[in-house]
Amino acid sequence: MYIVLMYDINTKRVGKVHKIIKQYLNWIQNSVFEGSITEKKFNELKRKLKIIIKENEDSIIYFETLTKKNLTFDITGIEKNKYEKFL
Amino acid sequence: MYIVLMYDINTKRVGKVHKIIKQYLNWIQNSVFEGSITEKKFNELKRKLKIIIKENEDSIIYFETLTKKNLTFDITGIEKNKYEKFL
């Protein structure tokens, strides 16, 4: 499956959250990550994040699709995290 | 088509950018918008944003897909912009 993840996390927890997500997905901008991932790994990531965040303060949004081919990616302006393998 | 948009904009320009995008898409979190839109309206939005942003400083990412059905939406934590028609 292919995931696009965005978070809005309290500054007290954002560093820890960012570090964990980077182990699973590619950071592409601000609070946005993307990447192909197995269902097992994705559930593992979600479990880890659920333990850290405060569900009444923080917010993590996941857009899931079967394959990256379902999505077209376009960017205007600079690539905040220029890395070849994503684009 | 269905769009997910994320921006990372200099604070001098972010208010203006946010106002314009809200005319076309639904704000769902932080710097994230989504929504179904015609190709014509989407090109209009991109043109307007290109005029405002500084392409060597700002960044707008678009994920496009033919239909919302290609994407599953999931959220952990609070909905930063609680509105029925999106979920």
PDB file of C-alpha atoms in Angstrom:
ATOM      1  CA  MET A   1       0.000   0.000   0.000  1.00  0.00           C
ATOM      2  CA  TYR A   2       1.014   3.673  -0.445  1.00  0.00           C
ATOM      3  CA  ILE A   3       0.567   6.215   2.340  1.00  0.00           C
ATOM      4  CA  VAL A   4       0.592   9.994   2.646  1.00  0.00           C
ATOM      5  CA  LEU A   5       0.755  11.067   6.293  1.00  0.00           C
ATOM      6  CA  MET A   6       0.335  14.570   7.793  1.00  0.00           C
ATOM      7  CA  TYR A   7       0.548  15.477  11.423  1.00  0.00           C
ATOM      8  CA  ASP A   8      -0.287  18.406  13.647  1.00  0.00           C
ATOM      9  CA  ILE A   9       1.423  17.587  16.957  1.00  0.00           C
ATOM     10  CA  ASN A  10       2.104  19.579  20.127  1.00  0.00           C
ATOM     11  CA  THR A  11       5.728  20.831  20.133  1.00  0.00           C
ATOM     12  CA  LYS A  12       6.426  18.721  23.271  1.00  0.00           C
ATOM     13  CA  ARG A  13       5.871  15.518  21.260  1.00  0.00           C
ATOM     14  CA  VAL A  14       6.615  16.459  17.644  1.00  0.00           C
ATOM     15  CA  GLY A  15      10.342  15.558  17.702  1.00  0.00           C
ATOM     16  CA  LYS A  16       9.678  12.031  18.930  1.00  0.00           C
ATOM     17  CA  VAL A  17       6.812  11.548  16.458  1.00  0.00           C
ATOM     18  CA  HIS A  18       8.920  12.831  13.550  1.00  0.00           C
ATOM     19  CA  LYS A  19      11.785  10.430  14.418  1.00  0.00           C
ATOM     20  CA  ILE A  20       9.502   7.408  14.528  1.00  0.00           C
ATOM     21  CA  ILE A  21       7.727   8.194  11.244  1.00  0.00           C
ATOM     22  CA  LYS A  22      11.080   8.688   9.473  1.00  0.00           C
ATOM     23  CA  GLN A  23      11.847   5.020  10.192  1.00  0.00           C
ATOM     24  CA  TYR A  24       8.872   4.022   8.007  1.00  0.00           C
ATOM     25  CA  LEU A  25       8.172   6.804   5.475  1.00  0.00           C
ATOM     26  CA  ASN A  26       9.927   9.559   3.472  1.00  0.00           C
ATOM     27  CA  TRP A  27       9.735  13.087   4.798  1.00  0.00           C
ATOM     28  CA  ILE A  28       8.728  15.455   1.988  1.00  0.00           C
ATOM     29  CA  GLN A  29       7.676  18.700   3.581  1.00  0.00           C
ATOM     30  CA  ASN A  30       6.905  20.365   6.888  1.00  0.00           C
ATOM     31  CA  SER A  31       4.740  17.747   8.652  1.00  0.00           C
ATOM     32  CA  VAL A  32       4.202  15.533   5.595  1.00  0.00           C
ATOM     33  CA  PHE A  33       5.518  12.023   4.847  1.00  0.00           C
ATOM     34  CA  GLU A  34       4.859   9.552   2.049  1.00  0.00           C
ATOM     35  CA  GLY A  35       5.895   6.085   1.006  1.00  0.00           C
ATOM     36  CA  SER A  36       5.057   2.524   0.116  1.00  0.00           C
ATOM     37  CA  ILE A  37       4.672   0.290   3.156  1.00  0.00           C
ATOM     38  CA  THR A  38       3.354  -3.157   4.041  1.00  0.00           C
ATOM     39  CA  GLU A  39       0.100  -3.395   5.980  1.00  0.00           C
ATOM     40  CA  LYS A  40       2.006  -5.023   8.852  1.00  0.00           C
ATOM     41  CA  LYS A  41       4.556  -2.179   9.058  1.00  0.00           C
ATOM     42  CA  PHE A  42       1.803   0.429   8.704  1.00  0.00           C
ATOM     43  CA  ASN A  43      -0.141  -1.026  11.633  1.00  0.00           C
ATOM     44  CA  GLU A  44       3.092  -1.158  13.633  1.00  0.00           C
ATOM     45  CA  LEU A  45       3.708   2.544  12.907  1.00  0.00           C
ATOM     46  CA  LYS A  46       0.160   3.509  13.856  1.00  0.00           C
ATOM     47  CA  ARG A  47       0.418   1.558  17.137  1.00  0.00           C
ATOM     48  CA  LYS A  48       3.712   3.297  18.057  1.00  0.00           C
ATOM     49  CA  LEU A  49       2.249   6.736  17.291  1.00  0.00           C
ATOM     50  CA  LYS A  50      -0.923   6.064  19.267  1.00  0.00           C
ATOM     51  CA  ILE A  51       1.185   5.438  22.369  1.00  0.00           C
ATOM     52  CA  ILE A  52       2.995   8.781  22.089  1.00  0.00           C
ATOM     53  CA  ILE A  53       0.375  11.277  20.968  1.00  0.00           C
ATOM     54  CA  LYS A  54      -2.377  12.869  23.058  1.00  0.00           C
ATOM     55  CA  GLU A  55      -5.536  12.129  21.106  1.00  0.00           C
ATOM     56  CA  ASN A  56      -7.351  15.163  22.485  1.00  0.00           C
ATOM     57  CA  GLU A  57      -4.590  17.556  21.372  1.00  0.00           C
ATOM     58  CA  ASP A  58      -2.687  16.007  18.470  1.00  0.00           C
ATOM     59  CA  SER A  59      -3.831  14.976  14.999  1.00  0.00           C
ATOM     60  CA  ILE A  60      -2.383  12.524  12.452  1.00  0.00           C
ATOM     61  CA  ILE A  61      -4.072  12.123   9.072  1.00  0.00           C
ATOM     62  CA  TYR A  62      -3.412   9.127   6.798  1.00  0.00           C
ATOM     63  CA  PHE A  63      -4.336   8.921   3.136  1.00  0.00           C
ATOM     64  CA  GLU A  64      -4.018   5.325   2.005  1.00  0.00           C
ATOM     65  CA  THR A  65      -4.181   3.920  -1.506  1.00  0.00           C
ATOM     66  CA  LEU A  66      -3.366   0.506  -2.948  1.00  0.00           C
ATOM     67  CA  THR A  67      -0.551   1.699  -5.146  1.00  0.00           C
ATOM     68  CA  LYS A  68       1.410   4.866  -5.782  1.00  0.00           C
ATOM     69  CA  LYS A  69       0.192   4.649  -9.385  1.00  0.00           C
ATOM     70  CA  ASN A  70      -3.209   5.877  -8.196  1.00  0.00           C
ATOM     71  CA  LEU A  71      -1.673   9.214  -7.307  1.00  0.00           C
ATOM     72  CA  THR A  72       0.078  11.912  -9.334  1.00  0.00           C
ATOM     73  CA  PHE A  73       2.538  14.041  -7.416  1.00  0.00           C
ATOM     74  CA  ASP A  74       3.174  17.661  -8.355  1.00  0.00           C
ATOM     75  CA  ILE A  75       5.103  20.421  -6.624  1.00  0.00           C
ATOM     76  CA  THR A  76       5.195  24.189  -7.060  1.00  0.00           C
ATOM     77  CA  GLY A  77       8.203  25.934  -5.532  1.00  0.00           C
ATOM     78  CA  ILE A  78      11.130  24.323  -3.832  1.00  0.00           C
ATOM     79  CA  GLU A  79      11.389  20.699  -2.691  1.00  0.00           C
ATOM     80  CA  LYS A  80      11.823  21.067   1.031  1.00  0.00           C
ATOM     81  CA  ASN A  81      13.432  17.617   1.199  1.00  0.00           C
ATOM     82  CA  LYS A  82      15.182  17.036  -2.111  1.00  0.00           C
ATOM     83  CA  TYR A  83      15.752  13.309  -2.530  1.00  0.00           C
ATOM     84  CA  GLU A  84      15.904  11.436  -5.792  1.00  0.00           C
ATOM     85  CA  LYS A  85      14.151   8.213  -4.897  1.00  0.00           C
ATOM     86  CA  PHE A  86      10.872   9.961  -4.171  1.00  0.00           C
ATOM     87  CA  LEU A  87      10.449  12.033  -7.372  1.00  0.00           C
TER      88      LEU A  87
ATOM     89  CA  MET B   1     -10.439  14.797  -9.896  1.00  0.00           C
ATOM     90  CA  TYR B   2      -9.611  14.637  -6.169  1.00  0.00           C
ATOM     91  CA  ILE B   3      -6.759  16.646  -4.669  1.00  0.00           C
ATOM     92  CA  VAL B   4      -4.780  16.653  -1.436  1.00  0.00           C
ATOM     93  CA  LEU B   5      -2.724  19.830  -1.101  1.00  0.00           C
ATOM     94  CA  MET B   6      -0.018  20.680   1.493  1.00  0.00           C
ATOM     95  CA  TYR B   7       1.920  23.877   1.693  1.00  0.00           C
ATOM     96  CA  ASP B   8       4.992  25.185   3.454  1.00  0.00           C
ATOM     97  CA  ILE B   9       4.838  28.958   2.912  1.00  0.00           C
ATOM     98  CA  ASN B  10       6.759  31.921   4.364  1.00  0.00           C
ATOM     99  CA  THR B  11       4.676  33.610   7.091  1.00  0.00           C
ATOM    100  CA  LYS B  12       4.564  36.831   5.001  1.00  0.00           C
ATOM    101  CA  ARG B  13       2.498  35.038   2.335  1.00  0.00           C
ATOM    102  CA  VAL B  14       0.743  32.190   4.167  1.00  0.00           C
ATOM    103  CA  GLY B  15      -2.433  34.106   5.069  1.00  0.00           C
ATOM    104  CA  LYS B  16      -3.100  35.119   1.472  1.00  0.00           C
ATOM    105  CA  VAL B  17      -2.341  31.604   0.209  1.00  0.00           C
ATOM    106  CA  HIS B  18      -4.616  30.011   2.812  1.00  0.00           C
ATOM    107  CA  LYS B  19      -7.524  32.345   1.879  1.00  0.00           C
ATOM    108  CA  ILE B  20      -7.244  31.517  -1.804  1.00  0.00           C
ATOM    109  CA  ILE B  21      -7.038  27.745  -1.328  1.00  0.00           C
ATOM    110  CA  LYS B  22     -10.096  27.808   0.961  1.00  0.00           C
ATOM    111  CA  GLN B  23     -12.133  29.065  -2.019  1.00  0.00           C
ATOM    112  CA  TYR B  24     -11.407  25.790  -3.836  1.00  0.00           C
ATOM    113  CA  LEU B  25     -10.696  23.040  -1.269  1.00  0.00           C
ATOM    114  CA  ASN B  26     -11.571  21.947   2.302  1.00  0.00           C
ATOM    115  CA  TRP B  27      -9.110  22.767   5.040  1.00  0.00           C
ATOM    116  CA  ILE B  28      -8.481  19.653   7.152  1.00  0.00           C
ATOM    117  CA  GLN B  29      -5.379  20.294   9.210  1.00  0.00           C
ATOM    118  CA  ASN B  30      -2.474  22.674   9.688  1.00  0.00           C
ATOM    119  CA  SER B  31      -1.361  23.353   6.109  1.00  0.00           C
ATOM    120  CA  VAL B  32      -3.429  20.581   4.484  1.00  0.00           C
ATOM    121  CA  PHE B  33      -6.451  20.827   2.165  1.00  0.00           C
ATOM    122  CA  GLU B  34      -8.446  18.255   0.234  1.00  0.00           C
ATOM    123  CA  GLY B  35     -11.396  18.073  -2.113  1.00  0.00           C
ATOM    124  CA  SER B  36     -12.916  17.159  -5.432  1.00  0.00           C
ATOM    125  CA  ILE B  37     -12.330  19.779  -8.103  1.00  0.00           C
ATOM    126  CA  THR B  38     -12.623  20.166 -11.887  1.00  0.00           C
ATOM    127  CA  GLU B  39      -9.436  20.287 -13.930  1.00  0.00           C
ATOM    128  CA  LYS B  40     -10.329  23.833 -15.002  1.00  0.00           C
ATOM    129  CA  LYS B  41     -10.742  25.048 -11.399  1.00  0.00           C
ATOM    130  CA  PHE B  42      -7.591  23.208 -10.326  1.00  0.00           C
ATOM    131  CA  ASN B  43      -5.506  24.910 -13.023  1.00  0.00           C
ATOM    132  CA  GLU B  44      -7.063  28.241 -12.032  1.00  0.00           C
ATOM    133  CA  LEU B  45      -6.044  27.632  -8.388  1.00  0.00           C
ATOM    134  CA  LYS B  46      -2.493  26.648  -9.343  1.00  0.00           C
ATOM    135  CA  ARG B  47      -2.141  29.792 -11.514  1.00  0.00           C
ATOM    136  CA  LYS B  48      -3.326  32.063  -8.685  1.00  0.00           C
ATOM    137  CA  LEU B  49      -0.914  30.440  -6.220  1.00  0.00           C
ATOM    138  CA  LYS B  50       2.024  30.658  -8.620  1.00  0.00           C
ATOM    139  CA  ILE B  51       1.556  34.444  -8.769  1.00  0.00           C
ATOM    140  CA  ILE B  52       1.712  34.815  -4.986  1.00  0.00           C
ATOM    141  CA  ILE B  53       4.372  32.401  -3.812  1.00  0.00           C
ATOM    142  CA  LYS B  54       8.152  32.759  -4.079  1.00  0.00           C
ATOM    143  CA  GLU B  55       9.245  29.559  -5.786  1.00  0.00           C
ATOM    144  CA  ASN B  56      12.701  29.686  -4.247  1.00  0.00           C
ATOM    145  CA  GLU B  57      11.311  29.882  -0.701  1.00  0.00           C
ATOM    146  CA  ASP B  58       7.817  28.392  -0.631  1.00  0.00           C
ATOM    147  CA  SER B  59       6.566  24.897  -1.401  1.00  0.00           C
ATOM    148  CA  ILE B  60       3.139  23.549  -2.404  1.00  0.00           C
ATOM    149  CA  ILE B  61       2.662  19.818  -2.893  1.00  0.00           C
ATOM    150  CA  TYR B  62      -0.332  18.373  -4.781  1.00  0.00           C
ATOM    151  CA  PHE B  63      -1.413  14.752  -4.712  1.00  0.00           C
ATOM    152  CA  GLU B  64      -3.933  14.165  -7.486  1.00  0.00           C
ATOM    153  CA  THR B  65      -6.110  11.140  -8.126  1.00  0.00           C
ATOM    154  CA  LEU B  66      -9.028  10.528 -10.473  1.00  0.00           C
ATOM    155  CA  THR B  67     -11.562   9.905  -7.761  1.00  0.00           C
ATOM    156  CA  LYS B  68     -11.758  10.089  -3.987  1.00  0.00           C
ATOM    157  CA  LYS B  69     -12.603   6.378  -4.059  1.00  0.00           C
ATOM    158  CA  ASN B  70      -8.933   5.664  -4.752  1.00  0.00           C
ATOM    159  CA  LEU B  71      -8.039   6.941  -1.302  1.00  0.00           C
ATOM    160  CA  THR B  72      -8.930   5.832   2.200  1.00  0.00           C
ATOM    161  CA  PHE B  73      -8.863   8.554   4.828  1.00  0.00           C
ATOM    162  CA  ASP B  74      -8.008   7.785   8.440  1.00  0.00           C
ATOM    163  CA  ILE B  75      -7.300  10.033  11.398  1.00  0.00           C
ATOM    164  CA  THR B  76      -5.722   9.435  14.793  1.00  0.00           C
ATOM    165  CA  GLY B  77      -6.402  12.101  17.400  1.00  0.00           C
ATOM    166  CA  ILE B  78      -8.596  15.131  17.026  1.00  0.00           C
ATOM    167  CA  GLU B  79     -10.040  16.490  13.797  1.00  0.00           C
ATOM    168  CA  LYS B  80      -8.494  19.910  13.595  1.00  0.00           C
ATOM    169  CA  ASN B  81     -11.293  21.072  11.289  1.00  0.00           C
ATOM    170  CA  LYS B  82     -14.371  19.067  12.211  1.00  0.00           C
ATOM    171  CA  TYR B  83     -16.796  19.173   9.285  1.00  0.00           C
ATOM    172  CA  GLU B  84     -19.252  16.479   8.357  1.00  0.00           C
ATOM    173  CA  LYS B  85     -19.143  16.652   4.567  1.00  0.00           C
ATOM    174  CA  PHE B  86     -15.508  15.591   4.453  1.00  0.00           C
ATOM    175  CA  LEU B  87     -15.606  12.471   6.654  1.00  0.00           C
TER     176      LEU B  87
END
